[in-house]
Amino acid sequence: MKKILYIPVFLMLLLSWGCNDDEFLNRPPTNILTEEQVWGDEGQVLSVLGNLYNRYYDIGSVKDWPSLSGFNEAFFSNAGSYGDFQNSGWANNSWATWDYGYIREINLFIQKCTAADKLTPAVRDRFLAEAKFLRASYYFELVKRMGGVPLILEPMTYDFSGDPTYLQHPRAKESEIYDFVIKEAEEIKASLPVNVGEKSRVTQAAALAMQVRAALYAGSIAKYGVNTPQVALSGGEVGIPANLATGYYTKALSAAKELISGKAGAYALYTKKPDLSENFASIFYDKANNPEVIFAEDFKLQSGKVHGFTISNQPRYGAEEEEGGRINPSLNLVEAFEKLDNTFAPIPTTNAAGEPIYYNEQTDIFAGRDARLAGTVMLPGTAFKGRTVDIWAGYQLANGSIISGDDRGAQKTLPGKTVPEQVVGFDGPIDGFEFTAQSGFYLRKYLDPVVGSGQRGVQSEMWFVRYRYAEVLLNAAEAAFELGQVADAAKYMNEVRARAGLVTPLTAAQITFDRIVHERRVELAFEGHYLYDMKRWRIAHLIMDGNAISAGEISKDLGKATKRNTQPWALWSYKVYAPGTANNGKWIYKPVKLSRVTGADRFQLGNYYSYIGDDIVNNNPKIVRNPNH
Amino acid sequence: MKTRFHFIPILAIMILFASCEKDNYPAPKSVLSGQIVYNGEPIGVEYNQVRLQLWQPGFGKLAAIDAQVAQDGSYSAMLFNGNYKMVFPKGRGPFKTLEKDATAKDTLFVKLEGNQTVDVEVMPYYMIRTPQFNGGESKVSVALKLEKIIKDVNAKDVERVTLYVNKTEFVSRSTNIATAEIPGGDIKDLNAISLTTNVPALMPTQNYVFARVGVKIKDVEDMVFSPVQKVQL
């Protein structure tokens, strides 16, 4: 027992020895930085800002493949996603966002950065301008999805008094949020650098591009909101009065002109490659001296910031990983690309008498079309990473019957032969067989041609483009058109079209609303613009009206802005097997409605603005609910 | 020492059993059901498109319980007993809601004690009267009358009248195999509207289809529908 007494005595001695040394408790922590350490050092502030950059909200992103597509511009060749084509619309809370935590942290950044006197003024001003850009970007994102929201520009703090009402702010008007975004962009411009080489940090051109887009959106909501009087709130939280349209369009056009004039840097359309389709696809993966990209989210190999978009969507046959092919562009989108003489025409599968047209080469059917088609969509018979995609649905015999298989590259014996041979492509299309080109097409835009980009262990460092010069030109064209300056509208639009091989310029008289809608659809396909464009023009409920698309309808009214787009259609090619006839070995095409497509999308009026969550309304009774919810 | 440790598992089991009784509520078992009616006549809509919202105040945070309206205008919800407020989300349904007074507006107050049936009276823009379906030789035809119910300043025009045909009882804009439509401008007489559509070959074959007529009213999102009718081919 006596021995046990030694232990507490020893412990007390040890403790009292430690307590004597004040330094022991005053050592600086090694795993966190103090406020002074952060705000006194440029590099540390930049890394705080980097965190805010990383939290930028995009509706679509290469980090999440389904987000880039949807709305029947593509079919998802992925068993888990078939449900998207079997329902009849979207939940009220689709696309909702309400991240005031993000806003608070930007506000804190702005507050602390303003007070940081150890930074040089020029550096501090740039940091502040960048943070304000990010805040304006997120408010822009909020207003696009939710309508007017509380405009909070200070970090708010709760005082623990038990009464939180002073923290509850009502929703601002929709127009006020747009005004804020436009004004903020105007004010931060001077503090931002003019540097065409800077893509992942904000430049003067990025601020201008945001200003153009925001003003254009506000203008079109003001102008076209009258078509949907049900989508409005009496307090202006949703909906913009029609008399403000001209003002917004004017602002959009003048900001666009400032960017186009080169004051914010020598941006231009990307025209480095002679093959126009290759050139178009290169905009999204050529990161060396790319004059078109204004602002992008950048990725870097072997740094942890990479993405697997190419893995998800690469052609399956001979792919670097046994997966891919998830986004299959639909025939609806493919047919929207014009012919080179500026006319709209369906993909010619049959002649006037209803007989199939026979093609010598698989790609012949797409000849003479807008070069952006092959730059956006991987067509059957074209190649990716040096390997031709093997897309064909089977053999058609002289009597019209079809021999096909139900596995990739399946083999069967053709009549009159003794040896089995391949009767369907290694890339499909096979109805209901995931990761193959079920619609007859693969996606090309955003696919990285670098070797290894399709491997899970390597992935891709291709950037995601948020603002690019071609969009600014189209925005300028639209704003000019709405202001009645059709000659200017034609000029801007023709620049974009000429790059795509449509060298016959459109005349001023040919610029119509339908033309503008169409041009944005094909130029900006899969870039996250389609939804917002349909919403701000108030045509989403007309395009997606819940009626199924019939076979007779798919190729009609191709250039019409409100052409129905409720179900994705497919285009399948067959090899003709009729030995001894002239057509043997030629190709024919057939439009197909895939069996997994059973629903027809209906965009409800309640989808124009997303549902504001019950928790948000409960916490802040001043929040007015959105219409039709 | 040994005997004392036996208490621990016994105590644990007792606590477990005790908590079973305390933590679990009985499931809701009162059914609130009814139909959307005009003068007692049910109003047909598309399935899963129109919904009623049920609010139960008194428990702090509020969130609506959605009751979807079925094709024949009926709805039902399994609820706890209590007081509920019943309301249509603004702008939904092919009808105008009736305002009782300035304070209650169009909200219905329901006190639920056991199963209860509450019909919701509304004011439709149009009612479909006497739809007569006929089938045969791969064709479905219908003759109907439309009665304009709201005739004052709130009156709205017919955008189009459509006949929908489907293989199953679920017949709507998105699920159909054949349609025929007539634009509102082409309707000369609301009392004599007829539509005919061809029915494509059915796989697997069946000698009957289901049909119903829908009326799209201008500036109103949801359509009003006739009852679903089984038609022999």
Short mmCIF file of C-alpha atoms in Angstrom, two decimals, chain A residues 158-604:
data_model
loop_
_atom_site.label_atom_id
_atom_site.label_comp_id
_atom_site.label_asym_id
_atom_site.label_seq_id
_atom_site.Cartn_x
_atom_site.Cartn_y
_atom_site.Cartn_z
CA TYR A 158 -26.86 37.28 -33.98
CA ASP A 159 -26.82 39.04 -30.59
CA PHE A 160 -28.38 36.14 -28.59
CA SER A 161 -31.17 38.37 -27.35
CA GLY A 162 -33.80 35.82 -28.27
CA ASP A 163 -35.28 38.04 -30.93
CA PRO A 164 -33.92 37.37 -34.42
CA THR A 165 -36.32 39.67 -36.27
CA TYR A 166 -33.62 42.23 -37.07
CA LEU A 167 -31.86 39.51 -39.11
CA GLN A 168 -34.95 38.80 -41.20
CA HIS A 169 -34.97 40.75 -44.41
CA PRO A 170 -37.71 40.69 -47.02
CA ARG A 171 -37.06 39.77 -50.63
CA ALA A 172 -35.79 42.53 -52.88
CA LYS A 173 -37.45 43.09 -56.24
CA GLU A 174 -36.15 40.93 -59.06
CA SER A 175 -35.08 44.07 -60.91
CA GLU A 176 -33.18 45.32 -57.85
CA ILE A 177 -31.00 42.20 -57.78
CA TYR A 178 -30.23 42.59 -61.47
CA ASP A 179 -29.48 46.28 -60.88
CA PHE A 180 -27.11 45.28 -58.11
CA VAL A 181 -25.23 42.81 -60.33
CA ILE A 182 -24.94 45.35 -63.14
CA LYS A 183 -23.86 48.18 -60.84
CA GLU A 184 -21.35 46.02 -59.00
CA ALA A 185 -19.73 44.90 -62.25
CA GLU A 186 -19.50 48.52 -63.33
CA GLU A 187 -17.82 49.55 -60.09
CA ILE A 188 -15.23 46.80 -59.80
CA LYS A 189 -14.01 47.00 -63.39
CA ALA A 190 -11.34 49.60 -62.72
CA SER A 191 -9.70 47.53 -59.98
CA LEU A 192 -9.40 44.43 -62.13
CA PRO A 193 -6.50 43.66 -64.45
CA VAL A 194 -6.70 43.66 -68.23
CA ASN A 195 -5.06 40.38 -69.08
CA VAL A 196 -6.20 38.03 -71.83
CA GLY A 197 -3.99 35.29 -70.43
CA GLU A 198 -5.75 35.26 -67.05
CA LYS A 199 -8.72 32.88 -67.25
CA SER A 200 -9.36 31.44 -63.83
CA ARG A 201 -9.19 34.69 -61.88
CA VAL A 202 -11.52 37.53 -62.60
CA THR A 203 -10.42 40.13 -65.13
CA GLN A 204 -12.01 43.29 -66.39
CA ALA A 205 -13.44 41.36 -69.31
CA ALA A 206 -15.09 38.83 -66.98
CA ALA A 207 -16.80 41.63 -65.09
CA LEU A 208 -17.98 43.12 -68.37
CA ALA A 209 -19.21 39.76 -69.63
CA MET A 210 -21.22 39.27 -66.46
CA GLN A 211 -22.65 42.75 -66.81
CA VAL A 212 -23.73 42.03 -70.39
CA ARG A 213 -25.38 38.77 -69.49
CA ALA A 214 -27.19 40.14 -66.43
CA ALA A 215 -28.51 43.18 -68.29
CA LEU A 216 -29.66 41.02 -71.18
CA TYR A 217 -31.48 38.61 -68.85
CA ALA A 218 -33.20 41.46 -67.04
CA GLY A 219 -34.18 43.05 -70.35
CA SER A 220 -35.73 39.91 -71.71
CA ILE A 221 -37.63 39.14 -68.52
CA ALA A 222 -39.03 42.68 -68.67
CA LYS A 223 -39.97 42.31 -72.31
CA TYR A 224 -41.30 38.76 -72.42
CA GLY A 225 -42.71 38.56 -68.90
CA VAL A 226 -45.97 39.93 -70.28
CA ASN A 227 -46.53 36.60 -72.01
CA THR A 228 -46.87 34.84 -68.68
CA PRO A 229 -48.80 37.18 -66.40
CA GLN A 230 -49.26 34.29 -63.96
CA VAL A 231 -45.51 34.23 -63.30
CA ALA A 232 -45.29 37.45 -61.31
CA LEU A 233 -45.74 38.76 -57.81
CA SER A 234 -47.44 42.03 -56.99
CA GLY A 235 -44.43 43.17 -54.94
CA GLY A 236 -42.08 42.73 -57.90
CA GLU A 237 -40.15 39.91 -56.21
CA VAL A 238 -40.76 38.03 -59.43
CA GLY A 239 -41.27 39.82 -62.71
CA ILE A 240 -39.85 43.07 -64.11
CA PRO A 241 -42.05 45.87 -65.46
CA ALA A 242 -42.06 45.98 -69.26
CA ASN A 243 -41.05 49.65 -69.41
CA LEU A 244 -37.58 48.80 -68.06
CA ALA A 245 -36.72 46.52 -71.00
CA THR A 246 -35.15 49.16 -73.23
CA GLY A 247 -32.95 50.46 -70.45
CA TYR A 248 -31.55 47.01 -69.71
CA TYR A 249 -31.00 46.17 -73.36
CA THR A 250 -29.14 49.46 -73.82
CA LYS A 251 -26.89 48.68 -70.88
CA ALA A 252 -26.23 45.19 -72.21
CA LEU A 253 -25.32 46.49 -75.64
CA SER A 254 -23.01 49.25 -74.41
CA ALA A 255 -21.14 46.88 -72.07
CA ALA A 256 -20.84 44.33 -74.86
CA LYS A 257 -19.49 47.00 -77.19
CA GLU A 258 -16.90 47.96 -74.60
CA LEU A 259 -15.70 44.38 -74.47
CA ILE A 260 -15.81 43.87 -78.22
CA SER A 261 -13.87 47.10 -78.81
CA GLY A 262 -10.90 45.51 -77.04
CA LYS A 263 -10.68 47.98 -74.15
CA ALA A 264 -10.66 45.07 -71.72
CA GLY A 265 -8.18 43.01 -73.68
CA ALA A 266 -7.82 41.60 -77.16
CA TYR A 267 -10.42 38.85 -77.04
CA ALA A 268 -11.47 37.21 -80.30
CA LEU A 269 -13.14 34.14 -81.67
CA TYR A 270 -10.96 31.04 -81.61
CA THR A 271 -9.86 30.33 -85.17
CA LYS A 272 -6.59 28.45 -84.87
CA LYS A 273 -7.46 25.27 -86.75
CA PRO A 274 -8.41 24.88 -90.42
CA ASP A 275 -10.94 22.09 -89.81
CA LEU A 276 -13.90 24.13 -88.56
CA SER A 277 -15.46 21.33 -86.51
CA GLU A 278 -12.16 20.50 -84.86
CA ASN A 279 -11.67 24.21 -84.32
CA PHE A 280 -15.01 24.50 -82.54
CA ALA A 281 -14.29 21.53 -80.29
CA SER A 282 -10.85 22.97 -79.49
CA ILE A 283 -12.29 26.08 -77.84
CA PHE A 284 -13.03 23.93 -74.83
CA TYR A 285 -9.79 22.04 -74.47
CA ASP A 286 -7.06 24.28 -75.91
CA LYS A 287 -5.68 26.07 -72.88
CA ALA A 288 -2.71 27.68 -74.63
CA ASN A 289 -3.29 31.32 -75.65
CA ASN A 290 -6.99 30.80 -76.17
CA PRO A 291 -8.36 34.23 -77.12
CA GLU A 292 -12.01 33.23 -76.79
CA VAL A 293 -12.26 32.10 -73.19
CA ILE A 294 -12.88 34.97 -70.80
CA PHE A 295 -13.52 33.24 -67.50
CA ALA A 296 -13.27 29.55 -66.70
CA GLU A 297 -12.95 27.12 -63.85
CA ASP A 298 -9.52 25.62 -64.31
CA PHE A 299 -8.32 22.14 -63.44
CA LYS A 300 -4.83 20.73 -63.18
CA LEU A 301 -3.53 17.21 -63.52
CA GLN A 302 -1.86 15.62 -60.51
CA SER A 303 -3.03 18.42 -58.26
CA GLY A 304 -6.21 16.83 -56.98
CA LYS A 305 -8.36 19.24 -58.97
CA VAL A 306 -9.32 17.10 -61.93
CA HIS A 307 -12.64 15.87 -63.29
CA GLY A 308 -13.98 12.73 -64.89
CA PHE A 309 -16.22 14.19 -67.56
CA THR A 310 -14.34 12.42 -70.32
CA ILE A 311 -14.56 9.12 -68.45
CA SER A 312 -18.31 9.45 -68.21
CA ASN A 313 -18.89 10.41 -71.80
CA GLN A 314 -16.12 9.00 -73.99
CA PRO A 315 -17.04 6.60 -76.80
CA ARG A 316 -17.26 3.19 -75.22
CA TYR A 317 -15.51 1.21 -77.95
CA GLY A 318 -11.82 1.06 -77.18
CA ALA A 319 -12.20 3.55 -74.36
CA GLU A 320 -9.50 3.91 -71.74
CA GLU A 321 -11.90 2.69 -69.09
CA GLU A 322 -14.85 0.35 -69.48
CA GLU A 323 -17.37 3.11 -69.28
CA GLY A 324 -18.45 6.22 -71.12
CA GLY A 325 -21.13 7.29 -73.55
CA ARG A 326 -23.57 8.66 -71.00
CA ILE A 327 -24.66 11.83 -72.80
CA ASN A 328 -26.17 10.94 -76.19
CA PRO A 329 -27.19 14.10 -78.06
CA SER A 330 -30.70 13.73 -79.44
CA LEU A 331 -31.90 13.93 -83.01
CA ASN A 332 -33.87 17.00 -81.89
CA LEU A 333 -30.63 18.89 -81.34
CA VAL A 334 -28.81 17.43 -84.34
CA GLU A 335 -31.57 18.54 -86.69
CA ALA A 336 -31.42 22.05 -85.30
CA PHE A 337 -28.04 22.64 -86.98
CA GLU A 338 -28.56 24.47 -90.24
CA LYS A 339 -27.38 23.69 -93.73
CA LEU A 340 -24.56 25.87 -95.03
CA ASP A 341 -26.99 27.89 -97.15
CA ASN A 342 -28.65 29.17 -93.95
CA THR A 343 -31.75 27.04 -94.36
CA PHE A 344 -33.25 24.55 -91.98
CA ALA A 345 -33.76 21.01 -93.13
CA PRO A 346 -34.31 17.67 -91.47
CA ILE A 347 -31.56 15.06 -91.66
CA PRO A 348 -32.53 13.49 -95.02
CA THR A 349 -33.41 9.86 -94.31
CA THR A 350 -36.05 9.40 -96.98
CA ASN A 351 -36.76 10.98 -100.34
CA ALA A 352 -39.99 12.64 -101.38
CA ALA A 353 -41.58 9.29 -102.19
CA GLY A 354 -40.82 7.96 -98.71
CA GLU A 355 -38.10 5.60 -99.95
CA PRO A 356 -34.93 5.44 -97.89
CA ILE A 357 -31.94 7.39 -99.20
CA TYR A 358 -28.83 5.24 -99.64
CA TYR A 359 -25.49 6.72 -98.60
CA ASN A 360 -22.06 5.45 -99.57
CA GLU A 361 -20.39 6.67 -96.41
CA GLN A 362 -21.92 6.84 -92.97
CA THR A 363 -21.05 10.51 -92.56
CA ASP A 364 -22.53 11.59 -95.92
CA ILE A 365 -25.95 12.21 -94.42
CA PHE A 366 -24.52 15.06 -92.34
CA ALA A 367 -22.63 16.70 -95.20
CA GLY A 368 -23.11 20.38 -95.88
CA ARG A 369 -24.13 21.31 -92.35
CA ASP A 370 -23.05 23.87 -89.80
CA ALA A 371 -19.54 22.85 -88.66
CA ARG A 372 -20.62 23.20 -85.05
CA LEU A 373 -22.65 20.00 -85.45
CA ALA A 374 -19.58 17.80 -85.70
CA GLY A 375 -17.84 19.97 -83.11
CA THR A 376 -20.61 19.40 -80.58
CA VAL A 377 -21.81 15.92 -81.45
CA MET A 378 -19.73 12.88 -82.27
CA LEU A 379 -21.35 11.64 -85.47
CA PRO A 380 -21.32 7.99 -86.54
CA GLY A 381 -18.32 7.37 -88.73
CA THR A 382 -16.16 10.09 -87.15
CA ALA A 383 -13.19 9.52 -84.86
CA PHE A 384 -12.13 10.38 -81.32
CA LYS A 385 -8.55 9.92 -80.12
CA GLY A 386 -7.70 8.38 -83.48
CA ARG A 387 -10.34 5.67 -83.25
CA THR A 388 -13.49 5.66 -85.38
CA VAL A 389 -16.66 5.29 -83.39
CA ASP A 390 -18.47 2.10 -84.35
CA ILE A 391 -22.11 3.17 -84.31
CA TRP A 392 -24.57 1.20 -86.45
CA ALA A 393 -27.71 -0.61 -85.47
CA GLY A 394 -27.55 -3.63 -87.75
CA TYR A 395 -28.04 -4.99 -91.25
CA GLN A 396 -31.15 -4.37 -93.25
CA LEU A 397 -31.96 -7.09 -95.77
CA ALA A 398 -33.52 -6.54 -99.16
CA ASN A 399 -36.93 -7.64 -97.86
CA GLY A 400 -36.82 -4.94 -95.18
CA SER A 401 -36.16 -7.23 -92.22
CA ILE A 402 -33.36 -6.34 -89.86
CA ILE A 403 -30.60 -8.46 -88.40
CA SER A 404 -29.11 -7.04 -85.28
CA GLY A 405 -27.70 -8.16 -81.96
CA ASP A 406 -28.31 -7.36 -78.34
CA ASP A 407 -24.71 -7.01 -77.22
CA ARG A 408 -21.95 -4.64 -78.35
CA GLY A 409 -20.50 -6.01 -81.58
CA ALA A 410 -22.71 -9.11 -81.48
CA GLN A 411 -22.18 -11.71 -84.22
CA LYS A 412 -24.73 -13.52 -86.35
CA THR A 413 -24.70 -15.42 -89.61
CA LEU A 414 -26.14 -13.46 -92.47
CA PRO A 415 -28.34 -15.33 -94.99
CA GLY A 416 -26.27 -16.98 -97.68
CA LYS A 417 -23.14 -17.01 -95.52
CA THR A 418 -21.66 -19.66 -93.28
CA VAL A 419 -19.48 -17.71 -90.89
CA PRO A 420 -20.98 -15.44 -88.21
CA GLU A 421 -19.95 -11.83 -88.44
CA GLN A 422 -20.51 -8.59 -86.56
CA VAL A 423 -24.06 -7.33 -86.99
CA VAL A 424 -24.15 -4.33 -84.65
CA GLY A 425 -21.63 -1.64 -83.75
CA PHE A 426 -19.32 -1.90 -80.77
CA ASP A 427 -20.73 1.48 -79.74
CA GLY A 428 -24.34 0.36 -80.24
CA PRO A 429 -26.93 1.60 -80.69
CA ILE A 430 -28.77 -1.09 -78.76
CA ASP A 431 -32.01 -0.03 -77.16
CA GLY A 432 -31.69 0.00 -73.39
CA PHE A 433 -27.99 -0.93 -73.37
CA GLU A 434 -26.31 1.66 -71.19
CA PHE A 435 -23.03 3.48 -71.93
CA THR A 436 -23.43 3.04 -75.69
CA ALA A 437 -24.66 5.54 -78.26
CA GLN A 438 -28.35 4.69 -77.85
CA SER A 439 -29.44 7.85 -79.63
CA GLY A 440 -26.98 7.13 -82.43
CA PHE A 441 -24.66 9.91 -81.25
CA TYR A 442 -22.05 10.63 -78.62
CA LEU A 443 -21.17 14.00 -77.16
CA ARG A 444 -18.02 15.69 -78.38
CA LYS A 445 -18.07 19.08 -76.69
CA TYR A 446 -15.93 19.00 -73.53
CA LEU A 447 -14.38 15.63 -74.32
CA ASP A 448 -10.66 15.77 -73.67
CA PRO A 449 -8.54 14.31 -76.50
CA VAL A 450 -5.46 14.00 -74.26
CA VAL A 451 -4.33 10.41 -73.75
CA GLY A 452 -5.18 9.27 -70.24
CA SER A 453 -8.08 11.71 -69.77
CA GLY A 454 -10.44 8.75 -69.93
CA GLN A 455 -8.68 6.84 -67.17
CA ARG A 456 -9.99 6.96 -63.64
CA GLY A 457 -6.48 7.21 -62.25
CA VAL A 458 -5.56 10.21 -64.40
CA GLN A 459 -8.74 12.09 -65.34
CA SER A 460 -8.90 15.37 -67.19
CA GLU A 461 -7.68 18.92 -66.65
CA MET A 462 -9.87 20.49 -69.29
CA TRP A 463 -11.42 23.69 -68.02
CA PHE A 464 -15.09 24.56 -67.73
CA VAL A 465 -15.80 27.75 -69.66
CA ARG A 466 -18.16 30.15 -67.92
CA TYR A 467 -17.87 33.19 -70.15
CA ARG A 468 -16.58 33.19 -73.69
CA TYR A 469 -16.35 35.75 -76.44
CA ALA A 470 -18.87 34.09 -78.78
CA GLU A 471 -21.55 34.38 -76.11
CA VAL A 472 -20.78 38.08 -75.71
CA LEU A 473 -21.25 38.52 -79.46
CA LEU A 474 -24.57 36.69 -79.36
CA ASN A 475 -25.64 38.74 -76.35
CA ALA A 476 -24.74 41.90 -78.25
CA ALA A 477 -26.69 40.64 -81.27
CA GLU A 478 -29.76 39.95 -79.16
CA ALA A 479 -29.62 43.29 -77.36
CA ALA A 480 -29.15 45.14 -80.66
CA PHE A 481 -32.05 43.23 -82.20
CA GLU A 482 -34.35 44.08 -79.31
CA LEU A 483 -33.37 47.74 -79.62
CA GLY A 484 -34.24 47.72 -83.30
CA GLN A 485 -30.63 47.96 -84.47
CA VAL A 486 -30.99 44.95 -86.73
CA ALA A 487 -27.98 45.77 -88.91
CA ASP A 488 -25.69 45.59 -85.88
CA ALA A 489 -27.44 42.45 -84.70
CA ALA A 490 -26.74 40.81 -88.05
CA LYS A 491 -23.11 41.92 -87.93
CA TYR A 492 -22.46 40.37 -84.52
CA MET A 493 -24.32 37.21 -85.27
CA ASN A 494 -22.63 36.73 -88.63
CA GLU A 495 -19.22 36.83 -86.97
CA VAL A 496 -20.14 33.82 -84.87
CA ARG A 497 -21.76 32.05 -87.80
CA ALA A 498 -18.85 32.61 -90.16
CA ARG A 499 -16.57 30.83 -87.72
CA ALA A 500 -18.90 27.83 -88.03
CA GLY A 501 -18.64 27.82 -91.82
CA LEU A 502 -21.91 29.66 -92.47
CA VAL A 503 -20.16 32.18 -94.67
CA THR A 504 -23.26 33.56 -96.38
CA PRO A 505 -24.11 36.44 -94.05
CA LEU A 506 -27.66 36.84 -92.81
CA THR A 507 -29.18 40.12 -93.85
CA ALA A 508 -30.59 42.50 -91.30
CA ALA A 509 -34.10 41.55 -92.37
CA GLN A 510 -33.42 37.90 -91.70
CA ILE A 511 -32.66 38.45 -88.02
CA THR A 512 -35.73 37.42 -86.10
CA PHE A 513 -36.47 36.30 -82.57
CA ASP A 514 -36.50 32.70 -83.81
CA ARG A 515 -33.05 33.16 -85.35
CA ILE A 516 -31.61 34.45 -82.09
CA VAL A 517 -33.14 31.63 -80.08
CA HIS A 518 -31.82 29.09 -82.56
CA GLU A 519 -28.32 30.54 -82.75
CA ARG A 520 -27.88 30.40 -79.00
CA ARG A 521 -29.21 26.87 -78.88
CA VAL A 522 -26.63 25.49 -81.31
CA GLU A 523 -23.65 27.65 -80.39
CA LEU A 524 -24.07 27.28 -76.64
CA ALA A 525 -25.44 23.72 -76.52
CA PHE A 526 -24.51 21.82 -73.33
CA GLU A 527 -22.98 24.91 -71.73
CA GLY A 528 -25.70 25.56 -69.17
CA HIS A 529 -27.49 28.33 -71.07
CA TYR A 530 -30.49 26.49 -72.52
CA LEU A 531 -32.61 26.43 -69.36
CA TYR A 532 -32.11 30.08 -68.46
CA ASP A 533 -32.64 31.17 -72.05
CA MET A 534 -35.96 29.35 -72.26
CA LYS A 535 -36.93 30.78 -68.89
CA ARG A 536 -36.11 34.40 -69.55
CA TRP A 537 -37.88 34.37 -72.91
CA ARG A 538 -40.85 32.72 -71.18
CA ILE A 539 -41.03 30.00 -73.82
CA ALA A 540 -40.08 27.00 -71.69
CA HIS A 541 -43.72 26.05 -71.08
CA LEU A 542 -44.37 26.19 -74.82
CA ILE A 543 -41.32 24.12 -75.80
CA MET A 544 -42.04 21.57 -73.11
CA ASP A 545 -45.81 21.46 -73.03
CA GLY A 546 -46.22 17.87 -71.89
CA ASN A 547 -47.32 16.49 -75.25
CA ALA A 548 -45.38 13.57 -76.68
CA ILE A 549 -43.50 14.11 -79.95
CA SER A 550 -44.93 12.08 -82.80
CA ALA A 551 -42.93 10.63 -85.67
CA GLY A 552 -44.43 13.08 -88.12
CA GLU A 553 -43.57 16.04 -85.98
CA ILE A 554 -39.90 15.55 -85.22
CA SER A 555 -38.61 17.18 -88.41
CA LYS A 556 -41.17 19.96 -88.74
CA ASP A 557 -40.74 23.66 -87.86
CA LEU A 558 -37.01 23.23 -87.28
CA GLY A 559 -36.13 26.90 -86.98
CA LYS A 560 -39.06 27.77 -84.75
CA ALA A 561 -38.22 29.04 -81.27
CA THR A 562 -41.10 27.21 -79.65
CA LYS A 563 -40.66 23.89 -81.42
CA ARG A 564 -41.80 21.14 -79.09
CA ASN A 565 -38.90 19.41 -77.31
CA THR A 566 -40.47 17.07 -74.80
CA GLN A 567 -38.81 13.77 -75.68
CA PRO A 568 -35.38 12.93 -77.11
CA TRP A 569 -35.40 11.08 -80.43
CA ALA A 570 -32.69 8.85 -81.85
CA LEU A 571 -31.27 8.35 -85.35
CA TRP A 572 -30.07 4.86 -86.13
CA SER A 573 -28.01 3.80 -89.13
CA TYR A 574 -28.22 0.41 -90.83
CA LYS A 575 -25.93 -1.27 -93.32
CA VAL A 576 -27.77 -2.58 -96.36
CA TYR A 577 -27.21 -6.29 -97.02
CA ALA A 578 -28.51 -7.15 -100.48
CA PRO A 579 -25.78 -8.97 -102.39
CA GLY A 580 -25.91 -8.45 -106.11
CA THR A 581 -27.77 -5.14 -105.94
CA ALA A 582 -26.42 -1.63 -106.31
CA ASN A 583 -27.27 -0.72 -102.74
CA ASN A 584 -25.33 -3.51 -101.07
CA GLY A 585 -23.02 -2.12 -98.38
CA LYS A 586 -24.59 1.32 -98.39
CA TRP A 587 -26.09 3.04 -95.39
CA ILE A 588 -29.63 4.02 -94.53
CA TYR A 589 -30.89 5.95 -91.50
CA LYS A 590 -34.09 5.77 -89.47
CA PRO A 591 -35.43 8.04 -86.73
CA VAL A 592 -36.28 6.00 -83.63
CA LYS A 593 -38.02 6.69 -80.37
CA LEU A 594 -36.16 4.72 -77.74
CA SER A 595 -38.22 2.37 -75.62
CA ARG A 596 -36.90 3.95 -72.40
CA VAL A 597 -38.48 7.26 -73.35
CA THR A 598 -42.02 6.98 -72.05
CA GLY A 599 -42.77 10.31 -70.42
CA ALA A 600 -43.07 13.71 -72.03
CA ASP A 601 -41.68 16.72 -70.23
CA ARG A 602 -43.95 19.47 -69.11
CA PHE A 603 -42.46 22.71 -67.86
CA GLN A 604 -44.94 24.10 -65.41
#
